[in-house]
Coordinates of C-alpha atoms in Angstrom, one line a residue:
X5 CA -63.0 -26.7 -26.3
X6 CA -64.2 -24.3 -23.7
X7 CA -63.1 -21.3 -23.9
X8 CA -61.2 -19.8 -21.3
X9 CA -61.1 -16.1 -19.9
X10 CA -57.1 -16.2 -19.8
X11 CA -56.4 -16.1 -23.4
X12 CA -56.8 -12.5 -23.7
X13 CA -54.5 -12.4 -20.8
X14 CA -51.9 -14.8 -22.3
X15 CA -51.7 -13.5 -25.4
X16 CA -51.6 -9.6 -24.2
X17 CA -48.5 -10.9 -21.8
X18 CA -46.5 -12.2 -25.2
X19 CA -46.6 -9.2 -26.5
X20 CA -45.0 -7.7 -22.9
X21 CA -42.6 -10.5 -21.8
X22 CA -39.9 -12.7 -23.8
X23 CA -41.8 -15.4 -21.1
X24 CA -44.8 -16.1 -20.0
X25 CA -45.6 -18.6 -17.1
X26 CA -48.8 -20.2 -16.3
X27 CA -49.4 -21.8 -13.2
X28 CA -52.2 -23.2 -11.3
X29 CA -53.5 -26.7 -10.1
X30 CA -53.2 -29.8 -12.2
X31 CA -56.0 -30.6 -14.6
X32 CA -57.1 -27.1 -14.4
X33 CA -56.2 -26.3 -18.5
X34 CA -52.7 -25.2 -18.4
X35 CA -52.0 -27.7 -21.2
X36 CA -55.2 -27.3 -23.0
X37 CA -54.5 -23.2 -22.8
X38 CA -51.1 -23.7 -25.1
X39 CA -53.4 -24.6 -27.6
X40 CA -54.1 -21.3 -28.1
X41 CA -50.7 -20.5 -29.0
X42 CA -51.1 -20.9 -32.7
X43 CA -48.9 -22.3 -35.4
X44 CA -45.2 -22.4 -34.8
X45 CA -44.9 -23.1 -31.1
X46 CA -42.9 -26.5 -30.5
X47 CA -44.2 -28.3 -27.4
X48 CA -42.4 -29.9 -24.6
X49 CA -43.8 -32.0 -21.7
X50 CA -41.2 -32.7 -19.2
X51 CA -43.1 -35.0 -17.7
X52 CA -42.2 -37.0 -21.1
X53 CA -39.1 -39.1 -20.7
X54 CA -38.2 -38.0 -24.2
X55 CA -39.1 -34.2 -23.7
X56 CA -37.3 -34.5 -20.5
X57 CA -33.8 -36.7 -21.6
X58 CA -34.2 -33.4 -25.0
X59 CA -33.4 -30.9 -22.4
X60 CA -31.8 -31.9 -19.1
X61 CA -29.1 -33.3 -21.4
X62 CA -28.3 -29.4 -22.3
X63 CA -30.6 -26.7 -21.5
X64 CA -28.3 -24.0 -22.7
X65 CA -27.6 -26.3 -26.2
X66 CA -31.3 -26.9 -26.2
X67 CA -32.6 -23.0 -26.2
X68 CA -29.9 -22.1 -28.8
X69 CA -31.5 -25.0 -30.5
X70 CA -35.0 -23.4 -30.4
X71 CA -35.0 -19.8 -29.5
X72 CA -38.5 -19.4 -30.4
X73 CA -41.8 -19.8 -29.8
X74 CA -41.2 -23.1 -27.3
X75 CA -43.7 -23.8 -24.6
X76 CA -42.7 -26.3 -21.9
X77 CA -45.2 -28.2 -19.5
X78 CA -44.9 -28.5 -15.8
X79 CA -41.7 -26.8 -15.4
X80 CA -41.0 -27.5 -11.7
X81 CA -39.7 -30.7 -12.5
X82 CA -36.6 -29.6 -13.8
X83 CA -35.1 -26.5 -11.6
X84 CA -31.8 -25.8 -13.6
X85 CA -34.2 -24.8 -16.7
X86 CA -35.0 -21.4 -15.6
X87 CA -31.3 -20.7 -15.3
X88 CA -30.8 -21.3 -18.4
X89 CA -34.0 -20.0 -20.1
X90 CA -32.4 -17.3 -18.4
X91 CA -29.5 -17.4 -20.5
X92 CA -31.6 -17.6 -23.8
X93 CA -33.6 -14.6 -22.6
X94 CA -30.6 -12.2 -21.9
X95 CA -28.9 -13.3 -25.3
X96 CA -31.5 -11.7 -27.2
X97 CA -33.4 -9.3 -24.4
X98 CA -35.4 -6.9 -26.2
X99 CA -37.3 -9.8 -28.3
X100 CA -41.2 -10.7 -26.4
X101 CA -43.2 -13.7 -26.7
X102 CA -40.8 -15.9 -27.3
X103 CA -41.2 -18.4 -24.3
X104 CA -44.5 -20.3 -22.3
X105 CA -43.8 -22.5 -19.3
X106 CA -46.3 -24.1 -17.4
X107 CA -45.7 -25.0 -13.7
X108 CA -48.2 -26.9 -11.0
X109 CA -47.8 -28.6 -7.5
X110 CA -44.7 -26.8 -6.5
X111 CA -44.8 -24.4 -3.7
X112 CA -41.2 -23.0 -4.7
X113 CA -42.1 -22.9 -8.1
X114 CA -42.7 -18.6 -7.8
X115 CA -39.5 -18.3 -6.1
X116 CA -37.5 -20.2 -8.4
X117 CA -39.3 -18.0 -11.3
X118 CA -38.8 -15.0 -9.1
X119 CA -34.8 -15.5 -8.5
X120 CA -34.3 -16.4 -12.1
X121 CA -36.4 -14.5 -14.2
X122 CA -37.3 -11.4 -12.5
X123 CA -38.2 -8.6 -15.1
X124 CA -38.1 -11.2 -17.8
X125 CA -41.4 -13.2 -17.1
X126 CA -45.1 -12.5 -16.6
X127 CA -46.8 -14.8 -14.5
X128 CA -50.5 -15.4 -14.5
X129 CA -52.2 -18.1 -12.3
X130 CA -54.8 -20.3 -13.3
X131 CA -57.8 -21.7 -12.2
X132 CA -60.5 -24.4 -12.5
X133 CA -63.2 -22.8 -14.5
X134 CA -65.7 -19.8 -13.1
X135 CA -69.1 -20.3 -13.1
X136 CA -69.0 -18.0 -16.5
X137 CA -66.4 -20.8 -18.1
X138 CA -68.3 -23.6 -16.8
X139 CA -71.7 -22.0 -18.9
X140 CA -69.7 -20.7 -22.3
X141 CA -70.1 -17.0 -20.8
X142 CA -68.0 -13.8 -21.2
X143 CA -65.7 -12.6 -18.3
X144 CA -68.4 -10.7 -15.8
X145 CA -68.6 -6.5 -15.9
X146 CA -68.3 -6.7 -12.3
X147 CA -64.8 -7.3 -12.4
X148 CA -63.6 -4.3 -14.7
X149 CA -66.2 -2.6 -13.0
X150 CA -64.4 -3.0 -9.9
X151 CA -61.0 -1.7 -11.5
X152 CA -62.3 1.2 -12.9
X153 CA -64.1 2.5 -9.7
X154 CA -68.0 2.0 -10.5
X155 CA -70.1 3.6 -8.0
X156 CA -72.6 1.5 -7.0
X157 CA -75.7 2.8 -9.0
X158 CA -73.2 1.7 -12.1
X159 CA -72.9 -2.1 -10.8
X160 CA -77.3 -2.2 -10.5
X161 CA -77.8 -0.6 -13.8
X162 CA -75.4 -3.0 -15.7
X163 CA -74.7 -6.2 -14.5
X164 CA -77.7 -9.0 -14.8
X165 CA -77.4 -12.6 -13.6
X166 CA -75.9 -14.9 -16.1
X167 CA -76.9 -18.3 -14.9
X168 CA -80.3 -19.6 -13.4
X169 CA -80.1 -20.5 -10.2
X170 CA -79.9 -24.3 -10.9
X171 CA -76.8 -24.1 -12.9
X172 CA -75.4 -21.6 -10.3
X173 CA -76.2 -24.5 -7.5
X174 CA -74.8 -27.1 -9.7
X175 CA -71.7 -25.2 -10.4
X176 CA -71.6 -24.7 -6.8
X177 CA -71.8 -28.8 -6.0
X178 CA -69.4 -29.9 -8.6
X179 CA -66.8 -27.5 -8.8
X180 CA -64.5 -26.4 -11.7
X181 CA -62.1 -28.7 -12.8
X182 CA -62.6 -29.1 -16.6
X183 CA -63.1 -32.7 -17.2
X184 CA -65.4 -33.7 -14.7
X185 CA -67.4 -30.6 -16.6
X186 CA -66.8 -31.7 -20.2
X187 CA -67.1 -35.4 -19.6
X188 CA -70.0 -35.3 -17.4
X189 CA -72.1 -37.6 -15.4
X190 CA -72.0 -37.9 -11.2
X191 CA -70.4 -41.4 -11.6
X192 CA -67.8 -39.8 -13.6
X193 CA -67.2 -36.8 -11.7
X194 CA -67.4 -39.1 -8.7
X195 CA -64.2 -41.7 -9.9
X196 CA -62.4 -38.5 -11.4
X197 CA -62.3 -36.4 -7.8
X198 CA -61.2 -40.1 -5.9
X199 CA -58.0 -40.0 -8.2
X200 CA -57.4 -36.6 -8.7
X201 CA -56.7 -36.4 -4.3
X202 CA -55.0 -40.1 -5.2
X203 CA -52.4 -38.6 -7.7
X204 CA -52.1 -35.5 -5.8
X205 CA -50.9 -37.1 -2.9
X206 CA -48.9 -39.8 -4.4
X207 CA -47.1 -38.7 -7.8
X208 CA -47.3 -35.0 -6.7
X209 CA -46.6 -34.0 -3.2
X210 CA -44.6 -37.5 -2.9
X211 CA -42.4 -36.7 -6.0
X212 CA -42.2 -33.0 -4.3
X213 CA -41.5 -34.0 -0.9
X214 CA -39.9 -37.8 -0.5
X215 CA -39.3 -37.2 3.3
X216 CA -43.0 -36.4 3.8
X217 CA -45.1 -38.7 6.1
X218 CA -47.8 -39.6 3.3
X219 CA -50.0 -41.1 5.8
X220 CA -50.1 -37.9 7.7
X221 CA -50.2 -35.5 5.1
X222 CA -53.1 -37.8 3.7
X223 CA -55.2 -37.0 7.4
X224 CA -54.0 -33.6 6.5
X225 CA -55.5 -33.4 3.7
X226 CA -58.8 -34.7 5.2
X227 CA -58.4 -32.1 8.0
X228 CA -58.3 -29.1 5.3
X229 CA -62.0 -30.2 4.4
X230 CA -63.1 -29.3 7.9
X231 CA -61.4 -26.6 8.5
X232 CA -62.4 -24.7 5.3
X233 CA -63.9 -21.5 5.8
X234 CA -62.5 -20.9 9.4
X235 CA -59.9 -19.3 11.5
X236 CA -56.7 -21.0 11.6
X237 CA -55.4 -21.9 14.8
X238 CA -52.0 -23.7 14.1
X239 CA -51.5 -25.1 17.8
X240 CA -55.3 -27.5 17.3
X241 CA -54.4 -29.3 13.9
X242 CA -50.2 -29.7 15.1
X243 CA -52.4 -31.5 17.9
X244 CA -54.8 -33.5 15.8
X245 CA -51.9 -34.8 14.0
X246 CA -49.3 -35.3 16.6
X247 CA -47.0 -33.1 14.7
X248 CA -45.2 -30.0 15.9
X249 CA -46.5 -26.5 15.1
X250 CA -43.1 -25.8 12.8
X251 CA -45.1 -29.1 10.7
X252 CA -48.3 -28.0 10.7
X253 CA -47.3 -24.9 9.6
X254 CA -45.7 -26.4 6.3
X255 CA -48.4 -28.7 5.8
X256 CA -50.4 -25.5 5.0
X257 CA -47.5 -23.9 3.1
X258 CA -47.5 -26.8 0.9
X259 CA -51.2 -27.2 0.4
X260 CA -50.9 -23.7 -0.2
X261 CA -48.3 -23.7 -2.3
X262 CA -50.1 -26.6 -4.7
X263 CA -53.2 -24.5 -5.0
X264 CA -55.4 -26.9 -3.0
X265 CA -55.7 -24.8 -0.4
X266 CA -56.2 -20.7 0.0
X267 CA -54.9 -18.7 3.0
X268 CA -56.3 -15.4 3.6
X269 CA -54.3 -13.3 5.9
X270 CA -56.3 -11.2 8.1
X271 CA -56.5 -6.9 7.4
X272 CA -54.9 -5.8 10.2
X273 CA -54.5 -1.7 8.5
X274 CA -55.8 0.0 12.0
X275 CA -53.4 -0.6 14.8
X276 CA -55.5 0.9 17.5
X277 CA -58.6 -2.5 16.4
X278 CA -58.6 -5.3 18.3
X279 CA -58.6 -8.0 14.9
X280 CA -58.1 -11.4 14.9
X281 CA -54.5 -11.5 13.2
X282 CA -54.8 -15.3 12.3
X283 CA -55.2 -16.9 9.1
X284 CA -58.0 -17.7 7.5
X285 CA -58.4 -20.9 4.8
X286 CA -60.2 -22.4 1.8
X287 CA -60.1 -25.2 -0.6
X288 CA -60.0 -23.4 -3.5
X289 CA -62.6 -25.9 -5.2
X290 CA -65.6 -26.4 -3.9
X291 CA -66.1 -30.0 -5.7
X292 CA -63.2 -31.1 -4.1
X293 CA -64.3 -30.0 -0.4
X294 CA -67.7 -31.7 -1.3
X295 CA -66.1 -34.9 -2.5
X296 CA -63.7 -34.6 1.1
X297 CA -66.5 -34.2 3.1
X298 CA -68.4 -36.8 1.4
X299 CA -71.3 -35.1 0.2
X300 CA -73.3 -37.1 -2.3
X301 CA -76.1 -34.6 -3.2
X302 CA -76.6 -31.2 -4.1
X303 CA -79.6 -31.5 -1.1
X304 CA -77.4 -33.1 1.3
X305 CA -75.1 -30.0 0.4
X306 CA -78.2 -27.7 1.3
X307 CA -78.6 -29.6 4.8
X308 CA -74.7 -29.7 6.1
X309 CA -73.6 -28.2 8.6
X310 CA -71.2 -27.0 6.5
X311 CA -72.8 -25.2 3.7
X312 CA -72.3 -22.1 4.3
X313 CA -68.8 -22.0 4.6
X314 CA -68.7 -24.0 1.5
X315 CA -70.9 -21.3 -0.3
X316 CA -68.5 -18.7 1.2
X317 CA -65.7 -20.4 -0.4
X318 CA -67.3 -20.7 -3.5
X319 CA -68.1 -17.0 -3.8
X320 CA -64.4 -16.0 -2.4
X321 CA -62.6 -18.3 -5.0
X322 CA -65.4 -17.1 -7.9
X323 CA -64.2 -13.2 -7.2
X324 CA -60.3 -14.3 -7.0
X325 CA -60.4 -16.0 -10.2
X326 CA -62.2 -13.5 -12.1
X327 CA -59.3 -10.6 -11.3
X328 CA -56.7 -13.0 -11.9
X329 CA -58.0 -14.0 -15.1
X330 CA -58.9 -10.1 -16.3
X331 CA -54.9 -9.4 -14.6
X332 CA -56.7 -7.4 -12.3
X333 CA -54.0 -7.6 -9.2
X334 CA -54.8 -7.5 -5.5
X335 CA -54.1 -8.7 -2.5
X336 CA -57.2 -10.5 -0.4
X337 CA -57.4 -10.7 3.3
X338 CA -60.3 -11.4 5.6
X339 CA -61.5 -9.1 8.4
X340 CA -62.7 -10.3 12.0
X341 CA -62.6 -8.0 15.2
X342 CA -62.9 -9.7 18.5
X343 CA -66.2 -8.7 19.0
X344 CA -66.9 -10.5 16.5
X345 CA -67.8 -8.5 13.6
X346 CA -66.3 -9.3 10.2
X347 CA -66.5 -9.2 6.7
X348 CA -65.6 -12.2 4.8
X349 CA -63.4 -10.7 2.1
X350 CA -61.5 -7.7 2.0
X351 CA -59.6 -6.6 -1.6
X352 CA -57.1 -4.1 -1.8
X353 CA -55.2 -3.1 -5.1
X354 CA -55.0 0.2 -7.4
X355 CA -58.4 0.3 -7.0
X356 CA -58.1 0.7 -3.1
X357 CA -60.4 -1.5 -1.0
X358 CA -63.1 -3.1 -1.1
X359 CA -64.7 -5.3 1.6
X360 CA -67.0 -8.1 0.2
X361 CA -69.5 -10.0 2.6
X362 CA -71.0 -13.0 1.6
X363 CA -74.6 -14.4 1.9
X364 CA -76.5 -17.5 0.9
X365 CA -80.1 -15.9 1.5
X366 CA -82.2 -14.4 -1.0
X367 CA -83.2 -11.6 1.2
X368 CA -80.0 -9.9 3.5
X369 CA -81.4 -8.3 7.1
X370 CA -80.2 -4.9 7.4
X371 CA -78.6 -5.6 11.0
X372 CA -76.6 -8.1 9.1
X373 CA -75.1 -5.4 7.0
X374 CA -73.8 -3.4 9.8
X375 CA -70.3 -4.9 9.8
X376 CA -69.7 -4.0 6.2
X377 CA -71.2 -0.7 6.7
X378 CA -68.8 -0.1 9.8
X379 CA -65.9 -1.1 7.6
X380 CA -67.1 1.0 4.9
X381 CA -66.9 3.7 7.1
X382 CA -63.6 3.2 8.7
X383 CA -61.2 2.7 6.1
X384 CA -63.3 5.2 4.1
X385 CA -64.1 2.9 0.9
X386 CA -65.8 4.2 -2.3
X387 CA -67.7 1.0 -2.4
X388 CA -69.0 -2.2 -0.6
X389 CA -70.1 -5.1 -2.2
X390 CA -72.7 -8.1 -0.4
X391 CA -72.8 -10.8 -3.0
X392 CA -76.4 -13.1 -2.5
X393 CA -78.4 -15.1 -4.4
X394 CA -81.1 -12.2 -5.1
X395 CA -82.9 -12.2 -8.2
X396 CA -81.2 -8.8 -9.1
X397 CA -78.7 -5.9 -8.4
X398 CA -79.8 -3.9 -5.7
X399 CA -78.7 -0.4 -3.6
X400 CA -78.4 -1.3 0.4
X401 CA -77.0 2.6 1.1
X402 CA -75.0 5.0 -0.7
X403 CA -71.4 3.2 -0.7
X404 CA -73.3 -0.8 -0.5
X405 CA -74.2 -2.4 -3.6
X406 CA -75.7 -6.1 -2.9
X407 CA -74.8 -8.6 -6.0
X408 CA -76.4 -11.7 -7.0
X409 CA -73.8 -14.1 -7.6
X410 CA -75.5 -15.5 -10.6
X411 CA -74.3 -11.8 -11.8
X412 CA -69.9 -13.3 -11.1

């Protein structure tokens, strides 16, 4: 079993919270993650008829049942268990790590969570693997580093890449979803991401949403792998699929709220700046957006038009992951003035903010820095960060650090 960054994270929440709930994307080692639980956690898969039948018939009967140590998969697809989990949580308050659910493909999932167990749960979301999963590596320094306020002499002196650049390019192409990576093979990886999209938009957002056009959603879906990495202009894609804005606009709160899709809000802090104020999205895997696009080749990859918005997503969803898996919170946005200067990720947290611009290059032109640099200055930040595929950490000015992302 690979070993996963969020264990540390899991088993620090237990001793916080009488629950702890994991969610993420299907198939990206929820299940897998219980395992780490230990002896003396009973198991429940509601998506077992017999799991299901043991606790719908009485949730409240059921938790007095088993008080303890009960994890329960995929959660969302029985609603009145987090009112009573509720229940079995207030009986017996002051007791921790006594609950695990697991939750995926549910956009209301967190507000279900949120109106039922507020102050009784702590939620962590998980991911497909990072490039450190996917190669049997340590979490990266450069995310504590960031939460303890480095200065960016700290970040050259002690981070060093941690994957040659052919695994970093690989990891890039395929992705992170866990099976594709411990089963491997292309032909494999290739049938796996056809019925991953298949079951996503059959079982999963079909179950979720019966009323849903599937054929639409399905050219939806399609649509997402184009518009990855861009601006969001709701009016264009209600357009490209005959739909009203109101619709389009769900269609992206439920890709959203599945964790196939990442909106960025735009950084909008400065009143007086003319910013863009419209979204900005991702696929949050870039293995899935190559298998969308239909992208055979890690050299057709290198040739699309494309690539680098792919690379940018890559990078984006590498840095998100990282935090969420150390329980690092922040909020990420995107920056873009109408002049068009921007800087493709901005972070803000206890650790203030920090914009992040992405390269693919080896070697980064100092006019290209300028918009980072302006931001720098603006909002007054401790520290920039340009993430690149250079060989090695490297000063760009006093408050700019450039970062190979071989180093994430």
């Amino acid at each position: 079993m690979v070993p996963r960054h969020t264990t540390k994270l899991l088993l620090e929440y237990l001793g916080f919270f009488p629950c702890v709930g994991l969610i993420g994307p299907r198939q990206c080692g929820k299940t897998t993650l219980l395992g780490e639980l230990g002896k003396g956690w009973m198991h429940f898969d509601l998506e077992r008829q017999s799991d299901f039948e043991a606790i719908a018939r009485d949730p409240d009967l059921f938790f007095r049942l088993h008080p303890d140590r009960v994890a329960i998969d995929e959660a969302q697809a029985f609603p009145p268990l987090f009112q009573a989990l509720r229940v079995a949580i207030d009986a017996d308050r002051s007791r921790t790590g006594r609950f695990v659910i697991t939750g995926s493909s549910s956009p209301d999932l967190t507000g279900r969570i949120s109106e039922s167990l507020a102050g009784r749960i702590g939620l962590i979301e998980m991911s497909p693997f990072s490039l450190a999963e996917a190669i049997r590596k340590p979490p990266s320094l450069f995310f504590s580093g960031l939460s303890h306020g480095w200065k960016p002499e700290r970040f050259v002196k002690e981070l060093t890449p941690r994957a040659g650049i052919r695994k970093l390019h690989e990891y890039w192409f395929w992705g992170g979803y866990p099976q594709p990576w411990v089963e491997g093979g292309d032909r494999f990886r290739q049938v796996w991401m056809e019925q991953y999209v298949q079951t996503y938009l059959h079982r999963d957002i079909g179950t979720l949403f019966p009323r849903l056009n599937r054929n639409r959603f399905r050219r939806f879906v399609q649509l997402l792998a184009g518009l990855s990495g861009t601006i969001l202009n709701y009016s264009d894609v209600a357009r490209a699929l005959n739909v009203s804005q109101p619709i389009a606009r769900e269609y992206f709160e439920i890709a959203h709220g599945s964790f196939l899709w990442r909106t960025l809000p735009a950084f909008t802090r400065n009143v007086l700046k003319r910013v863009v104020k419209s979204p900005r999205g991702y696929l949050r895997d870039s293995g899935l957006l190559h298998h969308l696009l239909r992208i055979g080749e890690l050299d057709d990859l290198r040739g699309h038009p494309q690539m680098g918005r792919s690379w940018e997503g890559t990078i984006v969803e590498q840095i998100l992951r990282g935090l969420a898996a150390s329980g690092i919170a922040c909020d990420p946005f995107h920056y873009r003035t109408h002049g068009g200067a921007e800087v493709d990720l901005v972070l803000e947290g206890t650790f203030g903010v920090i914009p992040i611009e992405i390269k693919y290059p080896q070697t980064v032109r100092t006019r290209e820095l300028r918009p980072i640099n302006d931001f720098v200055d603006e909002y007054s930040c401790r520290l920039g960060v340009v993430i690149n595929n250079d060989e090695r950490p490297r000063l760009y000015g006093p408050r700019l650090v450039g970062i190979p992302a071989a180093c994430l």
